[in-house]
PDB file of N, CA, C and O in Angstrom:
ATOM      1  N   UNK B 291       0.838  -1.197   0.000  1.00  0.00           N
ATOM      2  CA  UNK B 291       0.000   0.000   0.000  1.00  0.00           C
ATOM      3  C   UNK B 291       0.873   1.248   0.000  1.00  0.00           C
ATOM      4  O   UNK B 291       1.735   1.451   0.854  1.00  0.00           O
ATOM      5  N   UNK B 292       0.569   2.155  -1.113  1.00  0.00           N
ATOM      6  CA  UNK B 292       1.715   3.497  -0.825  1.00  0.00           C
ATOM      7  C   UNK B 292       0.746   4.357   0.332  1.00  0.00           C
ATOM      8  O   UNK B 292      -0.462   4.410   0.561  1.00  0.00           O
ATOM      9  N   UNK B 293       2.116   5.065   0.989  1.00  0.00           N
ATOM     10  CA  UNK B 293       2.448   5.773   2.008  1.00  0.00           C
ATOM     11  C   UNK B 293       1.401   7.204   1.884  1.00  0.00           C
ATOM     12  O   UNK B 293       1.731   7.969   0.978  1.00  0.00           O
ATOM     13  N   UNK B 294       0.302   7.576   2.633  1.00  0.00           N
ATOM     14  CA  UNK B 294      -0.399   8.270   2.060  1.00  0.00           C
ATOM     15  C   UNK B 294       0.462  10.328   2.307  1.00  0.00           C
ATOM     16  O   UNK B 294       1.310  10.784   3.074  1.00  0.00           O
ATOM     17  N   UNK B 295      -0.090  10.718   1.580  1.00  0.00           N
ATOM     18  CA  UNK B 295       0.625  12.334   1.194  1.00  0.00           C
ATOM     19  C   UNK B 295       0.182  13.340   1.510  1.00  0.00           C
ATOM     20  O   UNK B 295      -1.034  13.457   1.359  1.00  0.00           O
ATOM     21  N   UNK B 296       0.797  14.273   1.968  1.00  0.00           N
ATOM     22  CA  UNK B 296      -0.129  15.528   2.740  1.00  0.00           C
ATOM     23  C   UNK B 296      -0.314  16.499   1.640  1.00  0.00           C
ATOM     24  O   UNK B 296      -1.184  16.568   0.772  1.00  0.00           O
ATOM     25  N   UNK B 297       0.933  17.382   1.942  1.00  0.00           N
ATOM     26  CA  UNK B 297       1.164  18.592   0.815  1.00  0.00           C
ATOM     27  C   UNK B 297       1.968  18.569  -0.596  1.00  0.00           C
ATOM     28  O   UNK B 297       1.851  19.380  -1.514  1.00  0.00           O
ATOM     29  N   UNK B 298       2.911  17.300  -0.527  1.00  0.00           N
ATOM     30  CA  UNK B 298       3.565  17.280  -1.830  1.00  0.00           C
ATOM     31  C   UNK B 298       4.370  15.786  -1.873  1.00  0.00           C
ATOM     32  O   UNK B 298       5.140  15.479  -0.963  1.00  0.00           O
ATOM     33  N   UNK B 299       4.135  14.976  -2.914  1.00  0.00           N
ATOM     34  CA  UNK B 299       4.681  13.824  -2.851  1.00  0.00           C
ATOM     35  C   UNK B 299       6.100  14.477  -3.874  1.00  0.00           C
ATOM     36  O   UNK B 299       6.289  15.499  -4.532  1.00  0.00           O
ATOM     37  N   UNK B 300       6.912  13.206  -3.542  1.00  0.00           N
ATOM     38  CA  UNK B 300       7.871  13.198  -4.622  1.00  0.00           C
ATOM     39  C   UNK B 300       8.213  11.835  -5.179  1.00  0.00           C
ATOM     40  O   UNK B 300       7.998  10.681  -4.808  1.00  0.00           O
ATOM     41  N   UNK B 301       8.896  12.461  -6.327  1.00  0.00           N
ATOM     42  CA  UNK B 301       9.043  11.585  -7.645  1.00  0.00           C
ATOM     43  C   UNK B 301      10.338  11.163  -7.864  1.00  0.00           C
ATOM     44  O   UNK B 301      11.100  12.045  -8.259  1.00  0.00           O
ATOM     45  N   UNK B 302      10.765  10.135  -7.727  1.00  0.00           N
ATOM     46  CA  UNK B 302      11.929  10.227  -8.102  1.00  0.00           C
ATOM     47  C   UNK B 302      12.305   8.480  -9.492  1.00  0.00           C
ATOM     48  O   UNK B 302      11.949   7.302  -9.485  1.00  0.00           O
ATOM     49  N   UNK B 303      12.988   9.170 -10.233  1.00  0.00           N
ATOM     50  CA  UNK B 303      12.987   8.265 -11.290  1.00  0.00           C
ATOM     51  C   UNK B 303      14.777   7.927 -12.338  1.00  0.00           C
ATOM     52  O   UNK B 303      15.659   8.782 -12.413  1.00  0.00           O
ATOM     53  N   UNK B 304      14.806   7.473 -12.548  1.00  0.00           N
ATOM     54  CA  UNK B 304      16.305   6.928 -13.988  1.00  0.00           C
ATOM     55  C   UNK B 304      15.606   6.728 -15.191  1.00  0.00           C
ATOM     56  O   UNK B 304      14.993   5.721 -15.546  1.00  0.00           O
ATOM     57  N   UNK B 305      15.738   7.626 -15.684  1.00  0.00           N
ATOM     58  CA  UNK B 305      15.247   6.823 -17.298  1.00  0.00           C
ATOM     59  C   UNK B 305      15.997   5.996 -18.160  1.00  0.00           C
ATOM     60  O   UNK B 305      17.119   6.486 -18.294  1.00  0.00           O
ATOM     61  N   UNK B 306      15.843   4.809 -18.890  1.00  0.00           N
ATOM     62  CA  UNK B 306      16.257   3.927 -19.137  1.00  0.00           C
ATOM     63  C   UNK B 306      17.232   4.979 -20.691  1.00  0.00           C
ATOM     64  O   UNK B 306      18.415   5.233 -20.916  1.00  0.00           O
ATOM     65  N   UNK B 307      15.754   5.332 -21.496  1.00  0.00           N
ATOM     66  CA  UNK B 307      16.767   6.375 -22.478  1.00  0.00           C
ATOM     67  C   UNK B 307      16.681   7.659 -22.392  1.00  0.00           C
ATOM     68  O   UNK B 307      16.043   8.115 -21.443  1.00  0.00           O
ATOM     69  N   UNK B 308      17.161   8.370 -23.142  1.00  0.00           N
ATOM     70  CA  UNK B 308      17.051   9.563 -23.015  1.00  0.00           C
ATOM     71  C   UNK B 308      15.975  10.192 -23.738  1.00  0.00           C
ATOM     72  O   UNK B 308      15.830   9.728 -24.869  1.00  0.00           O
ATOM     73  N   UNK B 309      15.079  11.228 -23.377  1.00  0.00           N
ATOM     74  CA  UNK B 309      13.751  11.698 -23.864  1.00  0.00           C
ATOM     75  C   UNK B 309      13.083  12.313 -22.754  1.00  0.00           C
ATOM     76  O   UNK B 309      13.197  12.174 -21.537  1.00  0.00           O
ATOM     77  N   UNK B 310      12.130  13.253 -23.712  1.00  0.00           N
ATOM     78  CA  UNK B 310      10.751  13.660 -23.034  1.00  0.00           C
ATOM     79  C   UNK B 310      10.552  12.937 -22.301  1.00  0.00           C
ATOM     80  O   UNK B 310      10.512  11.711 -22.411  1.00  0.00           O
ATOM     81  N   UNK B 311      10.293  13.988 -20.880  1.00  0.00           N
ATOM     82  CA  UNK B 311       9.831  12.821 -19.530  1.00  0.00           C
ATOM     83  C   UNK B 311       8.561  14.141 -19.257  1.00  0.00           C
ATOM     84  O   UNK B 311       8.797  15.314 -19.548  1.00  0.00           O
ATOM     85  N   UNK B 312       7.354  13.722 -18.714  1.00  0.00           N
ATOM     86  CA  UNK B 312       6.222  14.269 -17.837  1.00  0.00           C
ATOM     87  C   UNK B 312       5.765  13.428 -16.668  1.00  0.00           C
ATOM     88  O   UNK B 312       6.184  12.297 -16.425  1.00  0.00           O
ATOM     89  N   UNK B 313       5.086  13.929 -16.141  1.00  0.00           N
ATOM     90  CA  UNK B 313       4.089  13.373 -15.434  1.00  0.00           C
ATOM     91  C   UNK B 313       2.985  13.377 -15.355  1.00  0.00           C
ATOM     92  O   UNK B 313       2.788  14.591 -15.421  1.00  0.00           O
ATOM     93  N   UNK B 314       1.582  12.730 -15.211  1.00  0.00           N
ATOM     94  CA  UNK B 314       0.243  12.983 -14.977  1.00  0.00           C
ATOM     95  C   UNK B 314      -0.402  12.353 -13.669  1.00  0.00           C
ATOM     96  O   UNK B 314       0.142  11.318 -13.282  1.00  0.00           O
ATOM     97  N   UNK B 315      -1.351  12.764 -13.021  1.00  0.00           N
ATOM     98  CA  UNK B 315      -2.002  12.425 -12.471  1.00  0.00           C
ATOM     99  C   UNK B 315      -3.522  11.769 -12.247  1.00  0.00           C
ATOM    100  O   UNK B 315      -4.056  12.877 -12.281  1.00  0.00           O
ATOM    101  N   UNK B 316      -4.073  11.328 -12.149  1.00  0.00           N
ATOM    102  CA  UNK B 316      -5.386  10.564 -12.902  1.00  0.00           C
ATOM    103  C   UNK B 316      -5.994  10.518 -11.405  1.00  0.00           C
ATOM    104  O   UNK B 316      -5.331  10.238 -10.406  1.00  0.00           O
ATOM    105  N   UNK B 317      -7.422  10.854 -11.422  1.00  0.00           N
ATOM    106  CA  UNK B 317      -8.305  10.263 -10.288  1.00  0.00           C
ATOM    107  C   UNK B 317      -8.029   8.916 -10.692  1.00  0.00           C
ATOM    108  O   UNK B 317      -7.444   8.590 -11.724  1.00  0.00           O
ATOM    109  N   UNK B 318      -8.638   7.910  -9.525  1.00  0.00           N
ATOM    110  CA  UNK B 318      -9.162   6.806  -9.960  1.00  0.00           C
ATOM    111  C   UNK B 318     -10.150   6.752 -10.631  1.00  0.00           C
ATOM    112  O   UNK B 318     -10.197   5.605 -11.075  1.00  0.00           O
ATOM    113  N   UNK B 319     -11.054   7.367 -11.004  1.00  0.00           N
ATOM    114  CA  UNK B 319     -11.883   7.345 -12.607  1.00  0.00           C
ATOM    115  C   UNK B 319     -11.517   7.411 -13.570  1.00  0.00           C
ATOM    116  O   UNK B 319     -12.111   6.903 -14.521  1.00  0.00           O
ATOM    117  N   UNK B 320     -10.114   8.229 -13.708  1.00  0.00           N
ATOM    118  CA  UNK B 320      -9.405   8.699 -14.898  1.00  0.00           C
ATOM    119  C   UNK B 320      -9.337   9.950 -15.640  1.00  0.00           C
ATOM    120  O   UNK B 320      -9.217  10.147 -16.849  1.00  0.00           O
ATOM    121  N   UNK B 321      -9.433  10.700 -14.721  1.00  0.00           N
ATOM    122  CA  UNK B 321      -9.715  11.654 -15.309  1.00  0.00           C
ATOM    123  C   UNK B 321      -8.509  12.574 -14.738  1.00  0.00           C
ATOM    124  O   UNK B 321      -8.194  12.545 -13.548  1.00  0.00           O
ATOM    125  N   UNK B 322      -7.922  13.318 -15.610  1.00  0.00           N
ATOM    126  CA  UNK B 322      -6.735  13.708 -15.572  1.00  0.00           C
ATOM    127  C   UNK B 322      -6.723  15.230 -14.777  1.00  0.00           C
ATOM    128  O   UNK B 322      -7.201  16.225 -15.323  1.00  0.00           O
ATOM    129  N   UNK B 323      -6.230  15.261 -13.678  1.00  0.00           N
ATOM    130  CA  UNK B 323      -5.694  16.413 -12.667  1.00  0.00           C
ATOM    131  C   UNK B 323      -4.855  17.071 -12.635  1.00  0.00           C
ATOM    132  O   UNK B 323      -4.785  18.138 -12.025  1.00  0.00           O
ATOM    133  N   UNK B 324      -3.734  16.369 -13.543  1.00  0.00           N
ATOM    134  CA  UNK B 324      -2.435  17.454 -13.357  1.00  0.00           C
ATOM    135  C   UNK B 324      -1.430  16.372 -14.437  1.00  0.00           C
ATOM    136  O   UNK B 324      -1.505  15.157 -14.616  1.00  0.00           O
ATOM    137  N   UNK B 325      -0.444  17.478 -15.062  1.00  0.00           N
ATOM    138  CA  UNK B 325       0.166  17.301 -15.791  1.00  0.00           C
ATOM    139  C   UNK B 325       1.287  18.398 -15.638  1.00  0.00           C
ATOM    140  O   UNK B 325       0.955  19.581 -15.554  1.00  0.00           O
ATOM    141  N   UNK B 326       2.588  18.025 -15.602  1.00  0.00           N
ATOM    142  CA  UNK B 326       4.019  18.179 -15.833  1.00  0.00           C
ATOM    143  C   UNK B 326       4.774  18.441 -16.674  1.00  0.00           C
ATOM    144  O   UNK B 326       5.835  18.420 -16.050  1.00  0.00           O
ATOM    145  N   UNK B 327       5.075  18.746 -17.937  1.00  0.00           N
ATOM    146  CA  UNK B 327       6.588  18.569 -18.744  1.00  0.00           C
ATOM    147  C   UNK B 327       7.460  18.931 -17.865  1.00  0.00           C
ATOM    148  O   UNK B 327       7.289  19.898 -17.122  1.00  0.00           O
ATOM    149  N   UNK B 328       8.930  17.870 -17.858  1.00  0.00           N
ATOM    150  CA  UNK B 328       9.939  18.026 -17.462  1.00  0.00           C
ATOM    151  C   UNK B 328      10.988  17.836 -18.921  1.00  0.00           C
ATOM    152  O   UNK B 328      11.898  17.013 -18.817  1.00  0.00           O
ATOM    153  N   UNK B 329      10.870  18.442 -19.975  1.00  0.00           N
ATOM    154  CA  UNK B 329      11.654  18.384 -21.157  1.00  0.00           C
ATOM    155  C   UNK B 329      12.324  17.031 -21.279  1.00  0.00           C
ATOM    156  O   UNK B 329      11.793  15.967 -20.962  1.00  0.00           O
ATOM    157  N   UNK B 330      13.557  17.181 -21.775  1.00  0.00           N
ATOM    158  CA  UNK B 330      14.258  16.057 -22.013  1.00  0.00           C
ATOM    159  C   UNK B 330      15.059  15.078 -20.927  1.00  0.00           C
ATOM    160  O   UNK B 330      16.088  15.207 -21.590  1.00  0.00           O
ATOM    161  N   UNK B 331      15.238  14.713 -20.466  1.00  0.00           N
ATOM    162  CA  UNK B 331      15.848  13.987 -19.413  1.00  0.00           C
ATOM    163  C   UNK B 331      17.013  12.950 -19.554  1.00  0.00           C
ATOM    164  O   UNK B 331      16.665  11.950 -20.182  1.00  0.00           O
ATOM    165  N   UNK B 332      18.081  12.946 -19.198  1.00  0.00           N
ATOM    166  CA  UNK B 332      18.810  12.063 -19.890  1.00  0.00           C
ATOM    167  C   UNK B 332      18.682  10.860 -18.918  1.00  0.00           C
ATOM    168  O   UNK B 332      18.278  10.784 -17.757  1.00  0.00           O
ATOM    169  N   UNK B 333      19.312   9.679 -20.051  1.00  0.00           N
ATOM    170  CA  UNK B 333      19.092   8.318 -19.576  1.00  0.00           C
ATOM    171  C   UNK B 333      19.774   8.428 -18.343  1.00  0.00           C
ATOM    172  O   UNK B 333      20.221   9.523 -18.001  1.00  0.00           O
ATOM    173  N   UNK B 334      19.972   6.951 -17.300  1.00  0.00           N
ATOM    174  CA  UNK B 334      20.922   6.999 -15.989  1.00  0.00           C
ATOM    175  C   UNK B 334      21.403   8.013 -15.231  1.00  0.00           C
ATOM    176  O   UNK B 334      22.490   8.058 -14.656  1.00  0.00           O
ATOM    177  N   UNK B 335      20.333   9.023 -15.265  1.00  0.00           N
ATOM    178  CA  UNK B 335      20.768  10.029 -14.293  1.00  0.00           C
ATOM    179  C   UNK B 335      19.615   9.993 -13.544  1.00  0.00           C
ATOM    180  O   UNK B 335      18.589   9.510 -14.022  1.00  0.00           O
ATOM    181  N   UNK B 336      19.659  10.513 -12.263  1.00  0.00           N
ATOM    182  CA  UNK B 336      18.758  10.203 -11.430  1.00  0.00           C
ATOM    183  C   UNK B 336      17.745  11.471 -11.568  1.00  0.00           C
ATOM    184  O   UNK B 336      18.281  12.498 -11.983  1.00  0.00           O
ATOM    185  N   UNK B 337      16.482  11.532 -11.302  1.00  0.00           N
ATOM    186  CA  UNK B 337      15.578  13.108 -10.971  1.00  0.00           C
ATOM    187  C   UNK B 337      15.108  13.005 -10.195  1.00  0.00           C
ATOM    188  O   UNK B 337      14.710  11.867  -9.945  1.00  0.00           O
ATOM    189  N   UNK B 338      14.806  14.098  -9.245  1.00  0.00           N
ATOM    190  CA  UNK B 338      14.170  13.889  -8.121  1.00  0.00           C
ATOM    191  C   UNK B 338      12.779  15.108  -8.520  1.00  0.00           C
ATOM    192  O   UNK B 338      13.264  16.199  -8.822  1.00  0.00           O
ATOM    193  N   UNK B 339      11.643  15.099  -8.555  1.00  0.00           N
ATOM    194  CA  UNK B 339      10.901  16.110  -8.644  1.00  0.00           C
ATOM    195  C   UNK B 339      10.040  16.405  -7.410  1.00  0.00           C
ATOM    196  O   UNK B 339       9.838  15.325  -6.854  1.00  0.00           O
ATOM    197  N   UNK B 340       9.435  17.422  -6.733  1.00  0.00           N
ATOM    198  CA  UNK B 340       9.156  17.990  -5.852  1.00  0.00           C
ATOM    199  C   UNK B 340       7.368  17.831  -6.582  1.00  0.00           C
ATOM    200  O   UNK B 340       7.520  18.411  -7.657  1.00  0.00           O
ATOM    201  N   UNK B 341       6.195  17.471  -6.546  1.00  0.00           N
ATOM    202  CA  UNK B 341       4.916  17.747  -6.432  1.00  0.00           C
ATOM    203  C   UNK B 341       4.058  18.201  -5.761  1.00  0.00           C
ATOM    204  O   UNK B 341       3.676  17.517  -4.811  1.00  0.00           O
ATOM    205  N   UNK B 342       3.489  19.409  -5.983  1.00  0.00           N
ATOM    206  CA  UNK B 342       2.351  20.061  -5.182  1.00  0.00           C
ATOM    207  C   UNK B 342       1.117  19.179  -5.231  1.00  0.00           C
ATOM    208  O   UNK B 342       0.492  19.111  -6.289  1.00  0.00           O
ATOM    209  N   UNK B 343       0.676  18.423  -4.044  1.00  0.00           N
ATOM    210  CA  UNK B 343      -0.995  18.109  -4.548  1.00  0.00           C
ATOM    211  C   UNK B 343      -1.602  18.597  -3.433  1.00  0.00           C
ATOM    212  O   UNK B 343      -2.262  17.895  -2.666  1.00  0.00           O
ATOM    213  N   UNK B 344      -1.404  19.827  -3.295  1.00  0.00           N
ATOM    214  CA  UNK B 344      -2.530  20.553  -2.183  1.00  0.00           C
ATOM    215  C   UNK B 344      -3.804  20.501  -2.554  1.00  0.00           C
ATOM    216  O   UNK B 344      -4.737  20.141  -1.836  1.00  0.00           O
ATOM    217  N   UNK B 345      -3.872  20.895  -3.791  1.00  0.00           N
ATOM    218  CA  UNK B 345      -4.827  21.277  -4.497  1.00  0.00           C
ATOM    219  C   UNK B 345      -5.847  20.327  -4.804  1.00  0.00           C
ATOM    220  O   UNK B 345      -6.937  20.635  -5.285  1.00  0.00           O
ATOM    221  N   UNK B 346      -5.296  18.586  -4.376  1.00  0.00           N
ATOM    222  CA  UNK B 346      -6.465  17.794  -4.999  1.00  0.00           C
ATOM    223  C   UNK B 346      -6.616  16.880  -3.695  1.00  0.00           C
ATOM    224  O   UNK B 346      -5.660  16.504  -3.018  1.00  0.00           O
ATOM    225  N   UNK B 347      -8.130  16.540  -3.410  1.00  0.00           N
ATOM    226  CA  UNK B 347      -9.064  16.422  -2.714  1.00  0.00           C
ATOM    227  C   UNK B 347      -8.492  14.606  -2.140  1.00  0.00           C
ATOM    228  O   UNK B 347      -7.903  13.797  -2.857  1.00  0.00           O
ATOM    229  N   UNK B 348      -8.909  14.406  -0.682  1.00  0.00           N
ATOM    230  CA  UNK B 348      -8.240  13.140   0.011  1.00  0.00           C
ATOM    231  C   UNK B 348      -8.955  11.915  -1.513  1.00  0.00           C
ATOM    232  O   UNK B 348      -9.842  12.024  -2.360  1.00  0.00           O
ATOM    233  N   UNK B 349      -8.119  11.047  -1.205  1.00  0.00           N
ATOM    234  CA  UNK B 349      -8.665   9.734  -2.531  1.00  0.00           C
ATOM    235  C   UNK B 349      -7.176   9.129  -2.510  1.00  0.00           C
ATOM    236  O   UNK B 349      -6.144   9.125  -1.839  1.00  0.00           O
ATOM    237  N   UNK B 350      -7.780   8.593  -3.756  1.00  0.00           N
ATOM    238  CA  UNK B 350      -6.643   7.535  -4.557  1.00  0.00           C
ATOM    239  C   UNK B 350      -5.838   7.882  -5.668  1.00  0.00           C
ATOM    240  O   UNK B 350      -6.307   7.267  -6.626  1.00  0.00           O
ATOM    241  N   UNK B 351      -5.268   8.277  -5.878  1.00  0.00           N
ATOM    242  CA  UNK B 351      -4.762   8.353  -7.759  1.00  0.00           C
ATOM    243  C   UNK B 351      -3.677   7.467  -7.993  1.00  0.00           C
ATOM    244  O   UNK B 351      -2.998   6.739  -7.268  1.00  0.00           O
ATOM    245  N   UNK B 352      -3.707   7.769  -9.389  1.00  0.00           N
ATOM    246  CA  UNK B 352      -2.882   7.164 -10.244  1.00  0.00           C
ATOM    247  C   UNK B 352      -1.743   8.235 -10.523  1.00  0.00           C
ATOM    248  O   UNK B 352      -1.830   9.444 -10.736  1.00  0.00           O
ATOM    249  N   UNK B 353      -0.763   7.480 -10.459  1.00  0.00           N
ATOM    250  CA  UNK B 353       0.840   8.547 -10.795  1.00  0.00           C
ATOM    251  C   UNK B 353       1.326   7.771 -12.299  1.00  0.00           C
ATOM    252  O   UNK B 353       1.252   6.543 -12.356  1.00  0.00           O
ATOM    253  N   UNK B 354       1.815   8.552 -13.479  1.00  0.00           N
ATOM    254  CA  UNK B 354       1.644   8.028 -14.292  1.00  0.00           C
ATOM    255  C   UNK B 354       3.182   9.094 -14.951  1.00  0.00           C
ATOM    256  O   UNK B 354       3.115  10.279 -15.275  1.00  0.00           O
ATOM    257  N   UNK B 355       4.264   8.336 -14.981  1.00  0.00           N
ATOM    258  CA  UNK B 355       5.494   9.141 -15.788  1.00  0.00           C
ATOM    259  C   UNK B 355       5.943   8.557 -16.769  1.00  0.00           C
ATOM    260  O   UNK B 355       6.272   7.375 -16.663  1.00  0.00           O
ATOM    261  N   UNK B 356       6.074   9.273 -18.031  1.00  0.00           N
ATOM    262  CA  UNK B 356       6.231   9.237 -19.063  1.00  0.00           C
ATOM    263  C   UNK B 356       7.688   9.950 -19.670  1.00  0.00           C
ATOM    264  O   UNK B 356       7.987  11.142 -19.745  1.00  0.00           O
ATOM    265  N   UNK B 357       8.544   8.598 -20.108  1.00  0.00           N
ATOM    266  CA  UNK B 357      10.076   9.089 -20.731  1.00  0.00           C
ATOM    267  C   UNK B 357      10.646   8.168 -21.824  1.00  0.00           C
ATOM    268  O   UNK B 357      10.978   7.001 -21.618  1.00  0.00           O
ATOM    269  N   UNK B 358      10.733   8.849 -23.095  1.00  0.00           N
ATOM    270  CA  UNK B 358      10.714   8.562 -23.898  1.00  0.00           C
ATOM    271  C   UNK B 358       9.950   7.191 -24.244  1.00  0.00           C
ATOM    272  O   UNK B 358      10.423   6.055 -24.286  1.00  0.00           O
ATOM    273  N   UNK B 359       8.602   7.631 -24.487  1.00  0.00           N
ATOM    274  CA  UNK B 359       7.613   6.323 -24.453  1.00  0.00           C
ATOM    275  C   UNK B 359       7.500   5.295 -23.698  1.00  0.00           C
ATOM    276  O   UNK B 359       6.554   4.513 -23.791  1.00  0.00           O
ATOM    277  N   UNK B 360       8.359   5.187 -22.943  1.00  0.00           N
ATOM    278  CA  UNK B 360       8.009   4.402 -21.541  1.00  0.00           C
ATOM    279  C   UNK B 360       7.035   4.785 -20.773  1.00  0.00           C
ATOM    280  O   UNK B 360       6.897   6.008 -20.805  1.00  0.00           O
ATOM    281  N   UNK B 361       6.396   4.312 -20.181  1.00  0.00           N
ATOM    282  CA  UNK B 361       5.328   4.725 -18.607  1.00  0.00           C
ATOM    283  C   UNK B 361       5.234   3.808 -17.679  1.00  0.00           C
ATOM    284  O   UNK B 361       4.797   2.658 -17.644  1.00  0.00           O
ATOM    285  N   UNK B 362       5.716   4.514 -16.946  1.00  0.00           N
ATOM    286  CA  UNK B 362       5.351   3.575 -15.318  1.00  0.00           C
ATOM    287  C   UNK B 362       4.120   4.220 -14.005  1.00  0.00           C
ATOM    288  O   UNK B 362       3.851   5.417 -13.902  1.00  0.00           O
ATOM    289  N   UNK B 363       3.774   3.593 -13.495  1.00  0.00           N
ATOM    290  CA  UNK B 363       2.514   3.635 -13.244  1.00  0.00           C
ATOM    291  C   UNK B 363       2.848   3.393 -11.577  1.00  0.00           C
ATOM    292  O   UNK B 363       3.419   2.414 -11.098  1.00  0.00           O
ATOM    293  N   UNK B 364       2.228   4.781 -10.724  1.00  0.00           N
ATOM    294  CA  UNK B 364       2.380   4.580  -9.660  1.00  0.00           C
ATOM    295  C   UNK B 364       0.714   4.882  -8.637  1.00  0.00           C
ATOM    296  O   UNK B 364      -0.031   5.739  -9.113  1.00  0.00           O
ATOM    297  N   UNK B 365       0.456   4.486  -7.907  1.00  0.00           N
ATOM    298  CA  UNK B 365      -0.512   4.611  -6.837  1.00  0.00           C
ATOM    299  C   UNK B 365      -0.083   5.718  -5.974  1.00  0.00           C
ATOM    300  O   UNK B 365       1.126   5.705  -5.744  1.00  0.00           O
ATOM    301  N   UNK B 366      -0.856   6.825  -5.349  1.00  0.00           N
ATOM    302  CA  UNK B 366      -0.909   7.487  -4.629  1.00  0.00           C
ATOM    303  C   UNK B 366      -2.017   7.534  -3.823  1.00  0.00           C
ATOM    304  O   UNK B 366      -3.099   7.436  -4.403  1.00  0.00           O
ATOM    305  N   UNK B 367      -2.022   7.716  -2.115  1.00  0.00           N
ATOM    306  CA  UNK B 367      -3.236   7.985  -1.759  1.00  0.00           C
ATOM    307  C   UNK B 367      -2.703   9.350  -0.989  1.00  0.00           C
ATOM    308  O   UNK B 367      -1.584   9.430  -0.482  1.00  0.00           O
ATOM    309  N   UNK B 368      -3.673  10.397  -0.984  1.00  0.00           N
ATOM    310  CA  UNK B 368      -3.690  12.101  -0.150  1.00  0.00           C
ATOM    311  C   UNK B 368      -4.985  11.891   0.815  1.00  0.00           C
ATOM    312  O   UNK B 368      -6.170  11.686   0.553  1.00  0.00           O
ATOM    313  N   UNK B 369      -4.270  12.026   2.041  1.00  0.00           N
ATOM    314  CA  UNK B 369      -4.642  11.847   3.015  1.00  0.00           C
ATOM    315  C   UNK B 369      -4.652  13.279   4.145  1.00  0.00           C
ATOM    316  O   UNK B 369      -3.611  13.280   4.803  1.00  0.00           O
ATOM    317  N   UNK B 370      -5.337  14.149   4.402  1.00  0.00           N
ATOM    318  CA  UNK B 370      -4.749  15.221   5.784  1.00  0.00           C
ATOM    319  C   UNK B 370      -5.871  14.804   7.061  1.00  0.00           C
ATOM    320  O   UNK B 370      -5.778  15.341   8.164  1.00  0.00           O
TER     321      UNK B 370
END
């Protein structure tokens, strides 16, 4: 079960290649809350990104990062 989040989760990721990396956020319905560009990102380097989710309401979502056509798919729950 992920660790539930107050004011700002973080992200941290390696991309396998180098490319366009974002992020999105999805209710569990799917419906999209927030979106990111973080430009290009190079492969084997580490990122750490900082996320605001003050703004979206206690639940479940979906964490969803995208680098160079890859996506990995994470669970979040916001909890105060």
């Amino acid at each position: 079960n992920p660790n539930p989040a107050r004011g700002y989760i973080t992200v941290s990721f390696v991309p396998v290649r180098t490319g366009i990396s974002k992020i999105e956020i999805f209710t569990i319905n799917g419906r999209k809350v927030m979106e990111a560009d973080w430009g290009i990102c190079n492969a084997e380097s580490r990122y750490i990104k900082q996320i605001d989710v003050n703004k979206l309401v206690n639940g479940i979502y979906l964490v969803r990062i995208w680098n160079a056509g890859n996506v990995t798919n994470k669970k979040i729950v916001i909890a105060r």
